[in-house]
Structure formats: structure tokens, C-alpha cells
CSV table of C-alpha atoms and ligand atoms in Angstrom, one decimal:
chain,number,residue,atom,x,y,z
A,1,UNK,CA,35.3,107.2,151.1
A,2,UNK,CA,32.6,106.6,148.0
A,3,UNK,CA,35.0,109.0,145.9
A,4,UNK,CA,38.0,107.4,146.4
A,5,UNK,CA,36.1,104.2,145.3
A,6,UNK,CA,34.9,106.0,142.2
A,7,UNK,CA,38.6,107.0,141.5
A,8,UNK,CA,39.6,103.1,142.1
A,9,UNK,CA,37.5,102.2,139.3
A,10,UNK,CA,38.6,104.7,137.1
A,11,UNK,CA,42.3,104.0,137.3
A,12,UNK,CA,41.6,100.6,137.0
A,13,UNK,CA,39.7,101.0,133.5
A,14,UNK,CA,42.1,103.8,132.4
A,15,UNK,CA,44.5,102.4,129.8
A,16,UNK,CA,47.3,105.3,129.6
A,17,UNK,CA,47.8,107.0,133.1
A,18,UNK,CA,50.2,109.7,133.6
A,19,UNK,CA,51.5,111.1,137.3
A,20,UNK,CA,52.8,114.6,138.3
A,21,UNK,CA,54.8,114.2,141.4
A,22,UNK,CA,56.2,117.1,144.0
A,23,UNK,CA,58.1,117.1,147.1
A,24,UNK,CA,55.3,116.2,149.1
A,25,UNK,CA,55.4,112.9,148.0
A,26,UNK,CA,58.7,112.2,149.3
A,27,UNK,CA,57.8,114.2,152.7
A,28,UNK,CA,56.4,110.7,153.9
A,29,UNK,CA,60.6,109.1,153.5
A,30,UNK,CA,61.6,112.5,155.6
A,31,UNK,CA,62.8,114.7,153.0
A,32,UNK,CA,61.8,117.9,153.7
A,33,UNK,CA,59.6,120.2,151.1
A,34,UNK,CA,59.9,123.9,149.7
A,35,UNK,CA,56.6,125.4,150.8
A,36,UNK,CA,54.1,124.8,153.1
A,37,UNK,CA,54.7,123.8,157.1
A,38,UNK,CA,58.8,122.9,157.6
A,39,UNK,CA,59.3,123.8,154.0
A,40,UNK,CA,63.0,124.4,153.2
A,41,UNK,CA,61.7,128.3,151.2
A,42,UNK,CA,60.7,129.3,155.0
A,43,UNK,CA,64.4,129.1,156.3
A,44,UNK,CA,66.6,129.1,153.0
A,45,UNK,CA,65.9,132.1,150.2
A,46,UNK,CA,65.5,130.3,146.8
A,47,UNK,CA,67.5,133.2,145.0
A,48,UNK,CA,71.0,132.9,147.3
A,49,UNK,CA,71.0,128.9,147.0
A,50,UNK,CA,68.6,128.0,143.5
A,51,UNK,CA,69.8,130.3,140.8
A,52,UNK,CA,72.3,130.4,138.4
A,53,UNK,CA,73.5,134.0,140.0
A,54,UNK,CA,73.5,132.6,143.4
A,55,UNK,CA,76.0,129.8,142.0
A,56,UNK,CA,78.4,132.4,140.1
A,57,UNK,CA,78.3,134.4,143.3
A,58,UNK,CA,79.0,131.8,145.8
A,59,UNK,CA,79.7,128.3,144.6
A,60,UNK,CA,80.4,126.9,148.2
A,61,UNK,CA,77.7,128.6,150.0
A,62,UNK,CA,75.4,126.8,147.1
A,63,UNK,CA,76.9,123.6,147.3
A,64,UNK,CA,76.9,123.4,151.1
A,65,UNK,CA,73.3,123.3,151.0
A,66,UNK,CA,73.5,121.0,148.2
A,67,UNK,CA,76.0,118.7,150.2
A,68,UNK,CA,73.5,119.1,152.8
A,69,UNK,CA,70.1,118.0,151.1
A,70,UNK,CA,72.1,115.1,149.2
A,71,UNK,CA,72.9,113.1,152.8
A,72,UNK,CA,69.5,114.1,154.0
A,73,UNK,CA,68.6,112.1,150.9
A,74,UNK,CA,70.8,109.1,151.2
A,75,UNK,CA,69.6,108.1,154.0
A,76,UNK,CA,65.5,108.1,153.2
A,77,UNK,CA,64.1,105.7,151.5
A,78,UNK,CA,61.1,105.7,149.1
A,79,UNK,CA,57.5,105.4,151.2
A,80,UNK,CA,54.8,103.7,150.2
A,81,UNK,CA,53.4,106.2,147.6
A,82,UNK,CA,56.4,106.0,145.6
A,83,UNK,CA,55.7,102.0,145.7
A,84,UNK,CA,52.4,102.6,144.7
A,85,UNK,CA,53.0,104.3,141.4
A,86,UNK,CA,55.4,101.3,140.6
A,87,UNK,CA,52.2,99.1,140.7
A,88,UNK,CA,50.1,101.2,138.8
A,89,UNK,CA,53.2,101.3,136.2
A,90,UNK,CA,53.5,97.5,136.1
A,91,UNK,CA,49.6,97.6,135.2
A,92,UNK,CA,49.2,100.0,132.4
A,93,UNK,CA,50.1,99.8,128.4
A,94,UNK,CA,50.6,103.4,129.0
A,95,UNK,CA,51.9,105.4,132.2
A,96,UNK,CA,54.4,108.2,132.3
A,97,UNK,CA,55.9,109.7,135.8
A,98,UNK,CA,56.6,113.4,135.5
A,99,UNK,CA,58.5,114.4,138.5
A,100,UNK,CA,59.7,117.6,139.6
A,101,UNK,CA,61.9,115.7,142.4
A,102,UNK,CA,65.8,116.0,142.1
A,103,UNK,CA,65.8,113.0,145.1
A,104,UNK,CA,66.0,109.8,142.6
A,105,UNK,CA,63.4,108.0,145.0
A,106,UNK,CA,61.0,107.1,142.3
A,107,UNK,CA,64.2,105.5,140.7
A,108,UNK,CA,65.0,103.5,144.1
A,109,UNK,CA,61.7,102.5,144.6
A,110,UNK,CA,61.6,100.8,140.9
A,111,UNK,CA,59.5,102.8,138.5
A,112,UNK,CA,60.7,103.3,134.9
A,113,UNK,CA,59.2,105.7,132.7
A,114,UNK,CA,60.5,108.9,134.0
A,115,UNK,CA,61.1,112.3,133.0
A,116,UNK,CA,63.0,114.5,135.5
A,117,UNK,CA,61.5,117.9,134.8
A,118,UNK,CA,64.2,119.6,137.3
A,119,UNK,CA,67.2,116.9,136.9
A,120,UNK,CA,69.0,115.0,139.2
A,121,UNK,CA,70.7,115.9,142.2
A,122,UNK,CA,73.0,112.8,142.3
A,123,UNK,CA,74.3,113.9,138.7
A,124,UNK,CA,76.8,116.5,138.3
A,125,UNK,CA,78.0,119.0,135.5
A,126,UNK,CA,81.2,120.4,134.5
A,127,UNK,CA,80.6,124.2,134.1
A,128,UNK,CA,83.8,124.4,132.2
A,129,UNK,CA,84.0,121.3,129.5
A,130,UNK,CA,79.8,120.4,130.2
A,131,UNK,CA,80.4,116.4,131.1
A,132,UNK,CA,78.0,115.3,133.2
A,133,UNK,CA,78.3,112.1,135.2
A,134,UNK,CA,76.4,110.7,138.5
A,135,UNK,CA,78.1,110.6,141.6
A,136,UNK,CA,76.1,109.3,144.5
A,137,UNK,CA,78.2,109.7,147.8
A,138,UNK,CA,77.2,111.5,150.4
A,139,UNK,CA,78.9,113.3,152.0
A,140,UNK,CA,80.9,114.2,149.0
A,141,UNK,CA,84.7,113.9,149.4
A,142,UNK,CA,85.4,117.5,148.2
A,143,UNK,CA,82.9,120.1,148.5
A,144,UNK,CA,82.5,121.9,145.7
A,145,UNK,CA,83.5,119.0,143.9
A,146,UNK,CA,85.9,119.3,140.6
A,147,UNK,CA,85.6,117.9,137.3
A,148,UNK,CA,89.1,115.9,135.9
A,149,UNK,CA,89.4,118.7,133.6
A,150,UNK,CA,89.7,120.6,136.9
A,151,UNK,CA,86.7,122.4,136.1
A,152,UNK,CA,83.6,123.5,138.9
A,153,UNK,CA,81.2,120.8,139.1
A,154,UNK,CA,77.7,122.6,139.6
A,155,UNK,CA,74.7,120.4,140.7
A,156,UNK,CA,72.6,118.8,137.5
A,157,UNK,CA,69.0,120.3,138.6
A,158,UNK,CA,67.2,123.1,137.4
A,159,UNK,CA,67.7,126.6,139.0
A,160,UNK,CA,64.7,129.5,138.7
A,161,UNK,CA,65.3,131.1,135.1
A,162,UNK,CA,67.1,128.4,133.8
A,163,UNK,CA,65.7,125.7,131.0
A,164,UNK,CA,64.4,122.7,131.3
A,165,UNK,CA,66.4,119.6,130.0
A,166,UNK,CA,66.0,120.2,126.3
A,167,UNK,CA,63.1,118.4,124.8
A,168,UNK,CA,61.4,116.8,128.2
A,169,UNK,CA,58.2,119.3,128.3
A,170,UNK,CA,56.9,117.8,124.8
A,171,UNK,CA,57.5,114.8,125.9
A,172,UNK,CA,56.2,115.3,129.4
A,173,UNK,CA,53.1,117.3,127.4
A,174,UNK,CA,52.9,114.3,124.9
A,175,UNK,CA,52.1,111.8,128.1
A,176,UNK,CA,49.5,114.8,129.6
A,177,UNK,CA,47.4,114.5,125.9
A,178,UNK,CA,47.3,111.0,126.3
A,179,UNK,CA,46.1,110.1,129.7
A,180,UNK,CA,42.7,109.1,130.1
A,181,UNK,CA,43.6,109.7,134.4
A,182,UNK,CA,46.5,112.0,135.6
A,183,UNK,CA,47.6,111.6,139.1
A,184,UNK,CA,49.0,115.1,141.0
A,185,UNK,CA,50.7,113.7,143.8
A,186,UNK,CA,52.4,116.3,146.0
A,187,UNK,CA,52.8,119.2,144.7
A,188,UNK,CA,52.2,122.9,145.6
A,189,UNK,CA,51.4,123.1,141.7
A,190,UNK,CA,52.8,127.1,141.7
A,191,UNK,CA,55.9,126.2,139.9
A,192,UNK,CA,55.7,126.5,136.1
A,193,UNK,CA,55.9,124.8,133.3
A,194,UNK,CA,55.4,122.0,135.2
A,195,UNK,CA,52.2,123.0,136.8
A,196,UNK,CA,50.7,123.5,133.5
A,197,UNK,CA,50.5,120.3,132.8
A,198,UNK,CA,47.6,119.7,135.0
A,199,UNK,CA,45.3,122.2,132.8
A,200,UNK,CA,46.9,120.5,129.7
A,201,UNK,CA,45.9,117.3,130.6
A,202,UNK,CA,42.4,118.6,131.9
A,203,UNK,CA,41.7,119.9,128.5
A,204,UNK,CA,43.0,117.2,126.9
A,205,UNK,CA,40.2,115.0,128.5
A,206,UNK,CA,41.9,113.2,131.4
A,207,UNK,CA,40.1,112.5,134.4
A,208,UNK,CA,42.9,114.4,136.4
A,209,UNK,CA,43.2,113.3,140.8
A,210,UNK,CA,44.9,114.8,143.2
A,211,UNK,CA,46.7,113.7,146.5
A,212,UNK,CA,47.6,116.9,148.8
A,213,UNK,CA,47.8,117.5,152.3
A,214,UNK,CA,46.3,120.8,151.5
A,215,UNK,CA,43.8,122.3,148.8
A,216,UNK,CA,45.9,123.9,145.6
A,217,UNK,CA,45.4,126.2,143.1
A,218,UNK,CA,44.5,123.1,140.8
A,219,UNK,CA,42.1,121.8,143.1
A,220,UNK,CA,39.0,123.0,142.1
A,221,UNK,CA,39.7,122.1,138.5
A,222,UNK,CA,40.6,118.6,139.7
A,223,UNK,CA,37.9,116.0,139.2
A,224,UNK,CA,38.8,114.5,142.7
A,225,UNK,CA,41.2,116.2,145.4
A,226,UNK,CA,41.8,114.1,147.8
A,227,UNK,CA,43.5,115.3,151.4
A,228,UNK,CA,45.6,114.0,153.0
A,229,UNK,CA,49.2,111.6,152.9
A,230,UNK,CA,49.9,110.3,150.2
A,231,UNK,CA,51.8,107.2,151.4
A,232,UNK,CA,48.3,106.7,152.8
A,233,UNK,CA,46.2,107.5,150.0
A,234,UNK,CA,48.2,105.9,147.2
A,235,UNK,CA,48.0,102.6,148.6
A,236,UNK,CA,44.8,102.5,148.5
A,237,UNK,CA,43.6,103.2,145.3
A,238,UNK,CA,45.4,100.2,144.6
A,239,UNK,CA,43.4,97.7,146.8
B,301,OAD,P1,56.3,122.2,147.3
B,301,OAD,O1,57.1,122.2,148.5
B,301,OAD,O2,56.0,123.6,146.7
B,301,OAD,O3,54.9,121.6,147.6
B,301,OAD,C1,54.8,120.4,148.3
B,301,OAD,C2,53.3,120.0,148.3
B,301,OAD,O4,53.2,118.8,148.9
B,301,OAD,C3,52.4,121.0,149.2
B,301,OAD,O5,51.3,121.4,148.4
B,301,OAD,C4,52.1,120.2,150.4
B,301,OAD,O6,50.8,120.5,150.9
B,301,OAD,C5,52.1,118.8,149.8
B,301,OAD,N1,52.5,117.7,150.8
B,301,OAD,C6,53.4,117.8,151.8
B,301,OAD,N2,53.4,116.6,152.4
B,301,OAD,C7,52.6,115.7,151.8
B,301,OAD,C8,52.2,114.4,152.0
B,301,OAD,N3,52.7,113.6,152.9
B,301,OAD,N4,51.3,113.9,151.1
B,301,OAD,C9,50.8,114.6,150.1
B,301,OAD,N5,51.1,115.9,149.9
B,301,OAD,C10,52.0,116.5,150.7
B,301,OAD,O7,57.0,121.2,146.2
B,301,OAD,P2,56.8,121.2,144.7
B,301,OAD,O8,55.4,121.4,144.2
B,301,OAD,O9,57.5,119.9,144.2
B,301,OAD,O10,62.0,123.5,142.1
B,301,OAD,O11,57.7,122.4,144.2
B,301,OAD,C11,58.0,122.6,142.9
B,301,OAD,C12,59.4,123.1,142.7
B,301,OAD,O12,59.6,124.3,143.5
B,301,OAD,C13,60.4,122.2,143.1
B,301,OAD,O13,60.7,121.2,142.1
B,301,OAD,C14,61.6,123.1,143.3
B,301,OAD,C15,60.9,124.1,144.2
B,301,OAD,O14,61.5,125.3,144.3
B,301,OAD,C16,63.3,123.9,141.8
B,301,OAD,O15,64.2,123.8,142.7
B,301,OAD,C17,63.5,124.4,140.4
């Protein structure tokens, strides 16, 4: 592929990198995504299980499926694409991983710099006193799970209509004005803010790649859109 060449070089040269990652690149370690084929939006409806509301109406229901998604996630590991982006780290003065993955597999698989646009799903936090802590047994002993002050422990990720962790889109927007090549690994790119970092770091001057099964909205402003695994494609920008 004489483009995927041309994007070798380009990473190589490129001094600060930054990476936008989705679910699709933990799809490859079996974890299932929202949208497209087998996403987890065709059988579950975001508003009874992702919102604030859907919490104060039905804590268990909402922490089932959270109980659920956390054992699917200990036992996957991260894929090859996750490993990748650890190289590229351990290459560049600069490199920032903006993820909007709750599954802590860039974590496992070693990478450093990361911000967590949509939290963590191994960290919990006390709706009544607000301590946080990370808790990362699967399955839980006691579901929904209490805080000593004998608070409700909610999940520590990001619902629809709720704020991102306070200060991590300027920083997140800091390492999109900075790249000289942003990586879009993964993601469906229809969830925002995080989505519009892409066109922030395009206008910014990045030379901005993408790694999709499928075309996105972002595609055609992409410089290269590559299709197709990205535990396949990663790796090989590499070589
Ligand atoms: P989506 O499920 O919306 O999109 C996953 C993307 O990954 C799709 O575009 C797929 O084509 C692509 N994909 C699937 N498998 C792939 C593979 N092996 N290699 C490369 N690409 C692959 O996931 P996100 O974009 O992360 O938010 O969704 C954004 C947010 O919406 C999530 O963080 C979550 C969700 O609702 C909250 O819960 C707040």
C-alpha cells in the first residue's frame, strides 16, 4: 500500500504525535463496541443504562450492565494496536493518547501519557461524600457496590449530558494544536467533544490518519483513511 508507506514516513519524521482512540480499537481484544455491526447501542438503549437519569432511576439495572462489561473486560487483553501506540510513544519527544475508552487497555498494554476523555470504568465514585477510588474485581462482591460512608458507588465514566473530567479537553486540545500527525484509531467520530478534536487538529496543521473498519464522517477530511483492523494496520506503520 504506497499510502501507508507515505504515512510510515511521516510518522517517523513527525516530532509531536497525538492519537484519538475509540472502541474499535479494543474490538481486536474482544470487547465489544457501541455502533456499528455487534455494537452494544443495537441491543442496549444508551438513555436506560448511560445517563445520569437512568442511574437515579435504576441504580441496579445500570450497574448490572456495568458489572457485566467490567468481567467482559477483565478477561481481554490489549491487541496489538494498543502495543503499537506504546512504540510510537517510546519514539517521540511529544505524543499524547486521547482515549474515549473506559477499558484501561491502553494502561495494561504500557502507554503513559493519557487522558481519559470518558473516565475509567475500574474507578468508582461515592455519589454521597464524592471519594473516588479504583477497584478492579470483576465480578464485584456486591453489586451496586457501597462506599464506607455507606453511600451508592456510581461508575467513574462519563454519561450523555454530563461533563467531562474538569480541565482534560484543553489539555486534550493543547496536544491536537501541537501534533504535526494525529492518529484516529477506532472511532465512529459522532460523539462530541471528543470528535472535534479531529477538525481541531486538522486546522491546526496536523497531518491527521485514520484506522477504521469503515469510512466516517472525518474521513474525507482525513489526509489518509485507511480501512481496515487496526491491530493489523498499526503494526505496520511501525515496520
Ligand atoms: P463506536 O462504537 O461509536 O465506534 C467504533 C468504531 O470503530 C466504528 O467506526 C467501527 O467501524 C470501528 N471499528 C470496529 N472494529 C474495528 C477494528 N478492529 N479496527 C478499526 N476500527 C474498528 O465507538 P466510539 O467512537 O469510541 O461514550 O464511541 C464514542 C463514545 O460513544 C464512547 O466513548 C461511548 C459511546 O457511547 C460514552 O459512553 C459517553
Amino acid at each position: 500500500m504506497a499510502d501507508l508507506e507515505r504515512a510510515r514516513g511521516l510518522l517517523a519524521r513527525a516530532r509531536s504525535v497525538a492519537v484519538l482512540t475509540g472502541a474499535g480499537i479494543s474490538a481486536e481484544s474482544g470487547i465489544p463496541s457501541f455502533r456499528g455491526a455487534g455494537g452494544l447501542w443495537k441491543n442496549f438503549r444508551a438513555e436506560d443504562l448511560a445517563t445520569p437519569q437512568a442511574f437515579a432511576r435504576n441504580p441496579p439495572l445500570v450497574w448490572e450492565w456495568y458489572a457485566w462489561r467490567r468481567e467482559l473486560i477483565a478477561n481481554a487483553a490489549p491487541n496489538p494496536a494498543h502495543y503499537a501506540l506504546v512504540r510510537i510513544e517510546a519514539a517521540k519527544p511529544q505524543f499524547t493518547l486521547i482515549t474515549q475508552n473506559v477499558d484501561g487497555l491502553h494502561d495494561l498494554a504500557g502507554s503513559r501519557q493519557i487522558l481519559k476523555l470518558h473516565g475509567d470504568i475500574w474507578r468508582l465514585r461515592c455519589i454521597l461524600c464524592g471519594t473516588h477510588w479504583d477497584d478492579r474485581r470483576a465480578p464485584l462482591p456486591q453489586v451496586p457496590p457501597l462506599c464506607a460512608c455507606g453511600g451508592l458507588a456510581r461508575p467513574g465514566v462519563v454519561w450523555f449530558g454530563e461533563s467531562l473530567p474538569e480541565g482534560i479537553m484543553q489539555q486534550a486540545e493543547h496536544a491536537a494544536a501541537a501534533a504535526d500527525v494525529m492518529l484516529v484509531v477506532g472511532t465512529s467520530a459522532l460523539v462530541y467533544p471528543a470528535a472535534g478534536l479531529i477538525p481541531y487538529a486538522k486546522r491546526a496543521g496536523a497531518t491527521v490518519m485514520e484506522f477504521n473498519l469503515e469510512t466516517t464522517a472525518f474521513s474525507a477530511m482525513a489526509d489518509f483513511s485507511f480501512q481496515g483492523p487496526a491491530g493489523e494496520l498499526l503494526p505496520r506503520l511501525l515496520i
